[in-house]
Short mmCIF file of C-alpha atoms in Angstrom, two decimals:
data_model
loop_
_atom_site.label_atom_id
_atom_site.label_comp_id
_atom_site.label_asym_id
_atom_site.label_seq_id
_atom_site.Cartn_x
_atom_site.Cartn_y
_atom_site.Cartn_z
CA MET A 6 11.11 -90.43 34.66
CA VAL A 7 10.92 -87.59 32.12
CA ASP A 8 14.69 -87.65 31.67
CA ASP A 9 14.55 -91.42 31.10
CA PHE A 10 11.86 -90.85 28.46
CA PHE A 11 14.07 -88.27 26.71
CA THR A 12 16.98 -90.70 26.77
CA ASP A 13 14.87 -93.62 25.52
CA LYS A 14 13.44 -91.56 22.64
CA GLU A 15 16.82 -89.92 21.90
CA LEU A 16 15.48 -86.43 22.54
CA ASN A 17 17.73 -83.49 23.36
CA TRP A 18 16.95 -81.16 26.27
CA ASN A 19 18.52 -78.30 24.31
CA THR A 20 15.53 -78.34 21.95
CA VAL A 21 13.07 -77.67 24.81
CA TYR A 22 11.93 -74.03 24.97
CA GLY A 23 9.23 -74.17 27.63
CA SER A 24 7.43 -76.24 30.25
CA CYS A 25 3.97 -75.79 31.75
CA THR A 26 2.89 -77.31 35.08
CA ASP A 27 0.37 -76.79 37.85
CA GLY A 28 1.38 -74.97 41.03
CA ALA A 29 2.05 -77.98 43.27
CA PRO A 30 5.34 -77.91 45.26
CA ALA A 31 6.38 -81.09 43.45
CA MET A 32 6.30 -79.05 40.23
CA LEU A 33 7.46 -75.57 41.25
CA GLY A 34 9.64 -76.41 44.27
CA VAL A 35 12.85 -74.34 44.31
CA ARG A 36 15.20 -77.25 45.08
CA SER A 37 13.58 -80.54 44.15
CA GLY A 38 10.59 -79.46 42.05
CA PHE A 39 10.12 -80.48 38.43
CA LYS A 40 10.95 -76.94 37.30
CA ALA A 41 14.23 -76.96 39.26
CA LYS A 42 15.19 -80.35 37.81
CA ILE A 43 14.55 -79.11 34.27
CA ASN A 44 16.69 -76.02 34.90
CA GLU A 45 19.57 -78.28 35.92
CA VAL A 46 19.71 -79.89 32.46
CA ALA A 47 18.19 -77.04 30.41
CA PRO A 48 18.72 -73.68 32.17
CA ASN A 49 17.17 -71.63 29.34
CA VAL A 50 13.75 -73.33 29.48
CA PHE A 51 10.87 -70.88 30.00
CA SER A 52 8.61 -72.30 32.74
CA VAL A 53 4.93 -71.40 33.05
CA HIS A 54 2.52 -72.01 35.93
CA CYS A 55 -0.66 -73.17 34.13
CA MET A 56 -2.71 -70.04 33.53
CA ILE A 57 -6.04 -71.90 33.81
CA HIS A 58 -4.98 -73.15 37.26
CA ARG A 59 -4.02 -69.63 38.25
CA GLU A 60 -7.35 -68.26 37.04
CA ALA A 61 -9.21 -70.86 39.13
CA LEU A 62 -7.15 -69.98 42.22
CA ALA A 63 -7.64 -66.24 41.79
CA ALA A 64 -11.40 -66.74 41.35
CA LYS A 65 -11.75 -68.36 44.80
CA THR A 66 -11.67 -65.07 46.70
CA LEU A 67 -14.94 -64.18 48.44
CA PRO A 68 -15.77 -61.80 51.32
CA ASP A 69 -17.32 -63.53 54.35
CA ILE A 70 -20.81 -62.17 53.73
CA LEU A 71 -20.88 -63.79 50.26
CA LYS A 72 -18.95 -66.89 51.32
CA ASN A 73 -21.70 -67.62 53.88
CA VAL A 74 -24.30 -67.54 51.11
CA MET A 75 -22.30 -69.99 49.03
CA GLN A 76 -21.80 -72.38 51.97
CA GLN A 77 -25.52 -72.31 52.73
CA VAL A 78 -26.30 -73.08 49.09
CA ILE A 79 -23.86 -76.02 49.13
CA ARG A 80 -25.54 -77.44 52.25
CA MET A 81 -29.00 -77.13 50.67
CA VAL A 82 -27.88 -78.82 47.46
CA ASN A 83 -26.09 -81.61 49.34
CA HIS A 84 -29.19 -82.24 51.48
CA ILE A 85 -31.19 -82.91 48.34
CA LYS A 86 -28.53 -84.54 46.15
CA LEU A 87 -26.89 -86.85 48.72
CA SER A 88 -30.17 -88.63 49.38
CA ALA A 89 -31.51 -90.80 46.56
CA LEU A 90 -35.02 -90.39 47.98
CA ASN A 91 -34.77 -86.58 48.16
CA THR A 92 -33.35 -86.48 44.64
CA ARG A 93 -36.31 -88.46 43.26
CA LEU A 94 -38.84 -86.44 45.24
CA PHE A 95 -37.33 -83.12 44.13
CA ARG A 96 -37.25 -84.25 40.50
CA LYS A 97 -40.89 -85.32 40.71
CA PHE A 98 -41.79 -82.02 42.40
CA CYS A 99 -40.08 -79.98 39.64
CA ARG A 100 -41.89 -81.96 36.94
CA GLY A 101 -45.17 -81.35 38.74
CA VAL A 102 -44.74 -77.57 38.73
CA ASP A 103 -43.34 -77.54 35.18
CA ALA A 104 -39.96 -76.10 36.27
CA ASP A 105 -37.25 -75.24 33.73
CA HIS A 106 -34.94 -77.86 35.30
CA ILE A 107 -35.52 -81.01 37.32
CA ASN A 108 -32.03 -81.56 38.77
CA LEU A 109 -29.64 -79.59 40.94
CA LEU A 110 -25.89 -79.60 40.24
CA TYR A 111 -23.09 -80.56 42.62
CA TYR A 112 -20.18 -78.30 43.50
CA THR A 113 -16.71 -79.86 43.73
CA GLU A 114 -13.38 -78.11 44.23
CA VAL A 115 -11.67 -79.94 41.37
CA CYS A 116 -14.36 -79.08 38.80
CA TRP A 117 -13.64 -75.42 38.15
CA LEU A 118 -16.92 -74.65 36.41
CA SER A 119 -19.14 -76.44 38.93
CA ARG A 120 -19.38 -73.52 41.37
CA GLY A 121 -20.89 -71.15 38.81
CA ASN A 122 -23.12 -73.86 37.32
CA MET A 123 -24.44 -74.80 40.77
CA MET A 124 -25.19 -71.19 41.80
CA GLN A 125 -26.96 -70.44 38.53
CA ARG A 126 -29.10 -73.59 38.77
CA VAL A 127 -30.06 -72.85 42.40
CA TYR A 128 -31.02 -69.29 41.49
CA GLU A 129 -33.20 -70.53 38.64
CA LEU A 130 -34.88 -73.13 40.91
CA ARG A 131 -35.06 -70.93 44.02
CA THR A 132 -38.87 -71.00 44.20
CA GLU A 133 -39.07 -74.77 43.73
CA MET A 134 -36.33 -75.34 46.33
CA ARG A 135 -38.09 -73.07 48.83
CA ASP A 136 -41.40 -74.93 48.51
CA PHE A 137 -39.70 -78.34 48.58
CA LEU A 138 -37.62 -77.56 51.69
CA GLN A 139 -40.65 -76.04 53.38
CA GLY A 140 -42.47 -79.32 52.85
CA GLN A 141 -39.56 -81.12 54.50
CA LYS A 142 -39.74 -78.84 57.55
CA LYS A 143 -36.37 -77.26 56.70
CA ASP A 144 -37.69 -73.85 57.70
CA ASP A 145 -34.28 -72.19 58.15
CA TRP A 146 -33.32 -72.87 54.53
CA ALA A 147 -36.81 -72.10 53.24
CA ASN A 148 -36.69 -68.73 55.01
CA LEU A 149 -33.36 -67.93 53.36
CA LEU A 150 -34.88 -68.68 49.96
CA ASN A 151 -37.64 -66.23 50.85
CA ASP A 152 -35.27 -63.50 52.06
CA LYS A 153 -34.84 -60.79 49.41
CA GLU A 154 -31.39 -59.67 50.54
CA TRP A 155 -30.09 -63.25 50.60
CA LEU A 156 -31.55 -63.89 47.14
CA ALA A 157 -29.96 -60.69 45.83
CA LYS A 158 -26.57 -61.96 47.00
CA LEU A 159 -27.30 -65.30 45.34
CA SER A 160 -28.19 -63.57 42.06
CA TYR A 161 -24.95 -61.56 42.18
CA LEU A 162 -22.88 -64.72 42.78
CA SER A 163 -24.67 -66.41 39.89
CA ASP A 164 -23.72 -63.50 37.59
CA ILE A 165 -20.08 -63.07 38.62
CA PHE A 166 -19.38 -66.82 38.61
CA GLU A 167 -20.84 -67.04 35.11
CA ARG A 168 -18.35 -64.36 33.99
CA LEU A 169 -15.53 -66.34 35.60
CA ASN A 170 -16.75 -69.53 33.92
CA THR A 171 -16.80 -67.76 30.55
CA LEU A 172 -13.20 -66.66 31.08
CA ASN A 173 -12.17 -70.17 32.13
CA ARG A 174 -13.79 -71.75 29.07
CA SER A 175 -12.10 -69.22 26.78
CA LEU A 176 -8.71 -70.30 28.16
CA GLN A 177 -9.35 -73.96 27.32
CA GLY A 178 -8.58 -75.56 23.99
CA LYS A 179 -5.66 -76.52 21.78
CA GLY A 180 -3.29 -74.31 19.83
CA SER A 181 -3.26 -71.40 22.28
CA ASN A 182 -0.24 -69.33 23.23
CA ILE A 183 0.70 -67.10 26.14
CA MET A 184 -0.12 -63.89 24.27
CA GLU A 185 -3.69 -64.98 23.56
CA PHE A 186 -4.14 -65.80 27.25
CA HIS A 187 -2.70 -62.44 28.28
CA ASP A 188 -5.10 -60.64 25.94
CA LYS A 189 -8.10 -62.47 27.43
CA LEU A 190 -6.95 -61.81 30.99
CA GLU A 191 -6.34 -58.13 30.26
CA GLY A 192 -9.81 -57.92 28.76
CA PHE A 193 -11.33 -59.57 31.84
CA LEU A 194 -9.51 -57.19 34.20
CA GLY A 195 -10.79 -54.29 32.09
CA VAL A 196 -14.34 -55.61 32.52
CA ILE A 197 -13.80 -55.88 36.30
CA ASP A 198 -12.73 -52.22 36.36
CA LEU A 199 -15.90 -51.35 34.43
CA LEU A 200 -18.07 -53.37 36.85
CA ILE A 201 -16.53 -51.55 39.83
CA ARG A 202 -17.32 -48.17 38.26
CA LYS A 203 -20.90 -49.23 37.47
CA VAL A 204 -21.50 -50.53 41.01
CA ARG A 205 -20.23 -47.25 42.46
CA ALA A 206 -22.71 -45.46 40.21
CA ASP A 207 -25.56 -47.81 41.30
CA ARG A 208 -25.91 -49.26 37.80
CA TYR A 209 -26.36 -53.06 37.67
CA ALA A 210 -27.32 -53.76 34.06
CA LEU A 211 -24.10 -55.77 33.56
CA PHE A 212 -25.33 -58.24 36.22
CA PRO A 213 -28.32 -59.81 34.38
CA SER A 214 -29.74 -61.92 37.24
CA LEU A 215 -29.21 -59.24 39.88
CA SER A 216 -30.64 -56.53 37.62
CA GLU A 217 -33.73 -58.65 36.88
CA PHE A 218 -34.17 -59.40 40.60
CA ILE A 219 -33.89 -55.72 41.60
CA GLU A 220 -36.51 -54.77 39.03
CA SER A 221 -38.97 -57.63 39.63
CA GLU A 222 -38.79 -57.49 43.45
CA ASN A 223 -38.39 -53.70 43.73
CA PHE A 224 -35.32 -54.44 45.87
CA GLU A 225 -33.25 -51.66 47.46
CA VAL A 226 -29.66 -52.67 46.74
CA ALA A 227 -27.90 -50.17 49.04
CA ASN A 228 -26.93 -52.81 51.65
CA LEU A 229 -25.42 -55.01 48.95
CA LYS A 230 -23.33 -52.34 47.25
CA GLU A 231 -20.40 -52.52 49.69
CA PRO A 232 -19.87 -56.34 49.64
CA ILE A 233 -20.16 -56.40 45.84
CA GLU A 234 -17.56 -53.66 45.46
CA GLU A 235 -15.34 -55.36 48.05
CA HIS A 236 -15.54 -58.65 46.15
CA LEU A 237 -14.75 -57.07 42.78
CA LEU A 238 -11.76 -55.20 44.23
CA SER A 239 -10.42 -58.34 45.92
CA LEU A 240 -10.98 -60.29 42.69
CA LYS A 241 -8.93 -57.74 40.75
CA SER A 242 -6.24 -57.82 43.46
CA GLU A 243 -6.03 -61.63 43.33
CA PHE A 244 -5.74 -61.65 39.54
CA ASP A 245 -2.97 -59.05 39.76
CA ARG A 246 -1.23 -61.26 42.34
CA TYR A 247 -1.51 -64.46 40.32
CA PHE A 248 -0.69 -62.76 37.00
CA PRO A 249 2.01 -60.20 37.82
CA ASP A 250 3.66 -60.72 34.44
CA ILE A 251 0.86 -59.37 32.23
CA ASP A 252 2.77 -56.80 30.20
CA ALA A 253 1.58 -56.06 26.67
CA GLU A 254 4.84 -54.34 25.71
CA GLN A 255 6.92 -57.50 25.98
CA PHE A 256 4.74 -59.13 23.28
CA ALA A 257 4.16 -56.08 21.09
CA LEU A 258 6.98 -56.96 18.69
CA ILE A 259 5.74 -60.52 18.26
CA CYS A 260 2.03 -59.70 17.83
CA ASN A 261 2.54 -56.80 15.44
CA PRO A 262 6.15 -56.56 14.26
CA PHE A 263 5.31 -53.90 11.67
CA ASP A 264 4.18 -51.26 14.17
CA ALA A 265 5.95 -52.19 17.41
CA VAL A 266 8.69 -50.04 18.90
CA GLU A 267 12.04 -51.81 18.73
CA ASN A 268 13.41 -52.85 22.12
CA PHE A 269 16.35 -55.18 21.49
CA ASP A 270 19.21 -56.24 23.72
CA ASP A 271 22.73 -55.54 22.51
CA ASP A 272 23.13 -59.24 21.67
CA ASP A 273 20.15 -59.12 19.31
CA GLU A 274 21.54 -56.69 16.73
CA PRO A 275 21.16 -59.23 13.87
CA ALA A 276 17.47 -59.58 14.76
CA GLU A 277 17.10 -55.80 14.81
CA ALA A 278 18.50 -55.61 11.28
CA GLU A 279 16.17 -58.39 10.13
CA LEU A 280 13.17 -56.51 11.56
CA ILE A 281 13.92 -53.55 9.30
CA GLU A 282 14.09 -55.87 6.27
CA MET A 283 10.97 -57.82 7.25
CA ARG A 284 8.88 -54.66 7.60
CA ALA A 285 9.35 -54.19 3.87
CA ASP A 286 7.60 -57.57 3.31
CA ASN A 287 3.96 -56.50 3.42
CA CYS A 288 2.36 -59.81 4.44
CA ALA A 289 -0.31 -60.54 7.03
CA LYS A 290 -0.92 -63.97 8.57
CA ASP A 291 -1.80 -65.71 11.80
CA VAL A 292 0.94 -64.90 14.32
CA SER A 293 2.14 -68.50 14.78
CA THR A 294 2.02 -69.30 11.06
CA PHE A 295 3.68 -65.99 10.23
CA TRP A 296 6.70 -66.58 12.46
CA CYS A 297 7.08 -70.20 11.34
CA THR A 298 7.16 -68.94 7.75
CA MET A 299 9.70 -66.24 8.59
CA ARG A 300 12.15 -68.51 10.42
CA HIS A 301 14.13 -69.21 7.24
CA ASP A 302 14.28 -65.64 5.95
CA TYR A 303 14.74 -63.96 9.34
CA PRO A 304 16.12 -66.69 11.64
CA ASN A 305 17.35 -64.48 14.49
CA LEU A 306 14.13 -62.49 14.75
CA ALA A 307 11.94 -65.60 14.39
CA LYS A 308 13.95 -67.37 17.10
CA ILE A 309 13.05 -64.62 19.59
CA ALA A 310 9.36 -64.78 18.64
CA LEU A 311 9.06 -68.57 18.62
CA LYS A 312 10.63 -68.83 22.07
CA LYS A 313 7.66 -66.81 23.32
CA LEU A 314 5.09 -68.66 21.20
CA LEU A 315 6.15 -72.27 21.82
CA PRO A 316 5.60 -72.66 25.60
CA TYR A 317 2.17 -74.00 26.49
CA PRO A 318 0.18 -71.48 28.56
CA SER A 319 -1.90 -74.19 30.25
CA THR A 320 -2.02 -77.92 31.03
CA TYR A 321 -5.24 -78.28 29.01
CA LEU A 322 -3.89 -81.13 26.84
CA CYS A 323 -2.92 -83.14 29.94
CA GLU A 324 -6.25 -82.50 31.65
CA SER A 325 -8.24 -83.46 28.54
CA SER A 326 -6.13 -86.64 28.24
CA PHE A 327 -7.06 -87.57 31.82
CA SER A 328 -10.72 -87.12 30.88
CA THR A 329 -10.22 -89.36 27.84
CA MET A 330 -8.59 -92.03 30.01
CA THR A 331 -11.46 -91.87 32.52
CA ALA A 332 -14.00 -92.27 29.72
CA MET A 333 -12.12 -95.28 28.32
CA LYS A 334 -11.49 -97.19 31.54
CA THR A 335 -15.03 -97.66 32.77
CA LYS A 336 -16.15 -100.15 35.41
CA SER A 337 -16.87 -102.74 32.72
CA ARG A 338 -13.45 -102.19 31.11
CA ASN A 339 -11.30 -101.87 34.23
CA ARG A 340 -8.75 -104.44 33.00
CA LEU A 341 -8.20 -102.71 29.67
CA GLU A 342 -4.54 -102.08 28.80
CA LEU A 343 -4.61 -98.41 27.87
CA GLU A 344 -1.26 -97.89 26.18
CA HIS A 345 -2.18 -98.42 22.52
CA ASP A 346 -5.89 -97.53 22.61
CA PHE A 347 -5.16 -94.38 24.60
CA ARG A 348 -2.60 -93.23 22.03
CA GLY A 349 -5.17 -93.69 19.30
CA CYS A 350 -7.74 -91.63 21.23
CA VAL A 351 -5.53 -88.62 21.91
CA SER A 352 -3.64 -88.59 18.61
CA THR A 353 -4.65 -86.02 16.01
CA THR A 354 -3.17 -88.09 13.18
CA GLU A 355 -5.81 -89.48 10.83
CA PRO A 356 -5.22 -93.20 10.13
CA GLU A 357 -4.90 -94.23 6.48
CA ILE A 358 -7.47 -97.03 6.67
CA SER A 359 -7.26 -97.98 2.99
CA LYS A 360 -3.46 -98.32 3.20
CA LEU A 361 -3.68 -100.38 6.40
CA VAL A 362 -6.18 -102.74 4.79
CA ARG A 363 -4.12 -102.98 1.61
CA ASP A 364 -0.93 -103.79 3.50
CA ALA A 365 -2.53 -106.28 5.90
CA LYS A 366 -0.74 -109.64 5.85
CA ASN A 367 -3.88 -111.68 6.53
CA PRO A 368 -6.84 -109.68 5.25
CA GLN A 369 -10.26 -110.87 6.41
CA VAL A 370 -12.17 -112.27 3.44
CA SER A 371 -15.94 -112.14 3.28
CA HIS A 372 -17.81 -115.31 4.23
#
């Protein structure tokens, strides 16, 4: 299908520098995957497994003791949310006690941010949920929401998932490149190392909810120290496994060509000579703009840099397009032909309305 599109639009595979897909076998399969098919017609294409997908996969790791807490929270939320009556009663109850929120949030596997949002909302409404479930004779759940150790685990999960959500949101958006993603991931791994050191030293200020809970409830956190450290270590291990290619040195020349140590292959001698000349041009710009500007004066060097900058680091544009399509094709517009309207929604080109009106063959006159 993609090859047919290239043929129909008279596009050349030799102009493709990179491809970005999710991690499904249909995409990354060695023999019949999309990546393998691209390599058959364009062997030099740089393929990327969507870095947002990888972040979401790495973030799934949880030790059993914390996984049990999350599963119990999901069951509590589903008990309230899956029943229209319970939802209304809980909302009315929250209004009656002047709670900060009146609704709980669902968790779904495909919504990457939903896990952290759900845990944070449950932690904030823990007292209201306890009283509501107690009134419904759900004593097992009410007792959990009254158990200090269980609540401490919940507060930790709320904090760490919020950090993961912040990272995920920072990886979304247009105009990003692989180097920006690598910088953010390296920064996150550095924070994880810091958190591990602080936990070992019994310092929890970097976990706002947990720190507040320890102080307000005078909670002894000794029993929780080991599972927290285990989770942080496994989280770091999973990120290292899903991002084995984080190497700042390979991008040093591109990010800061004026200070980087030269590391050229023998075939790149013209680019090495251009680097010496370019360092005499004392200009400072955005990395992408800089290399686009330099491609005429230093074509060999710019070619190396742009090959690293051009590949998309994530499938964000595709995912946001799916969201646009879902918003357009509602139940009341289920027979809408999307082709032209959809293109207008996702295009960044501003229409020249005045020109379109001026050139209209049958302009609408006022009545």
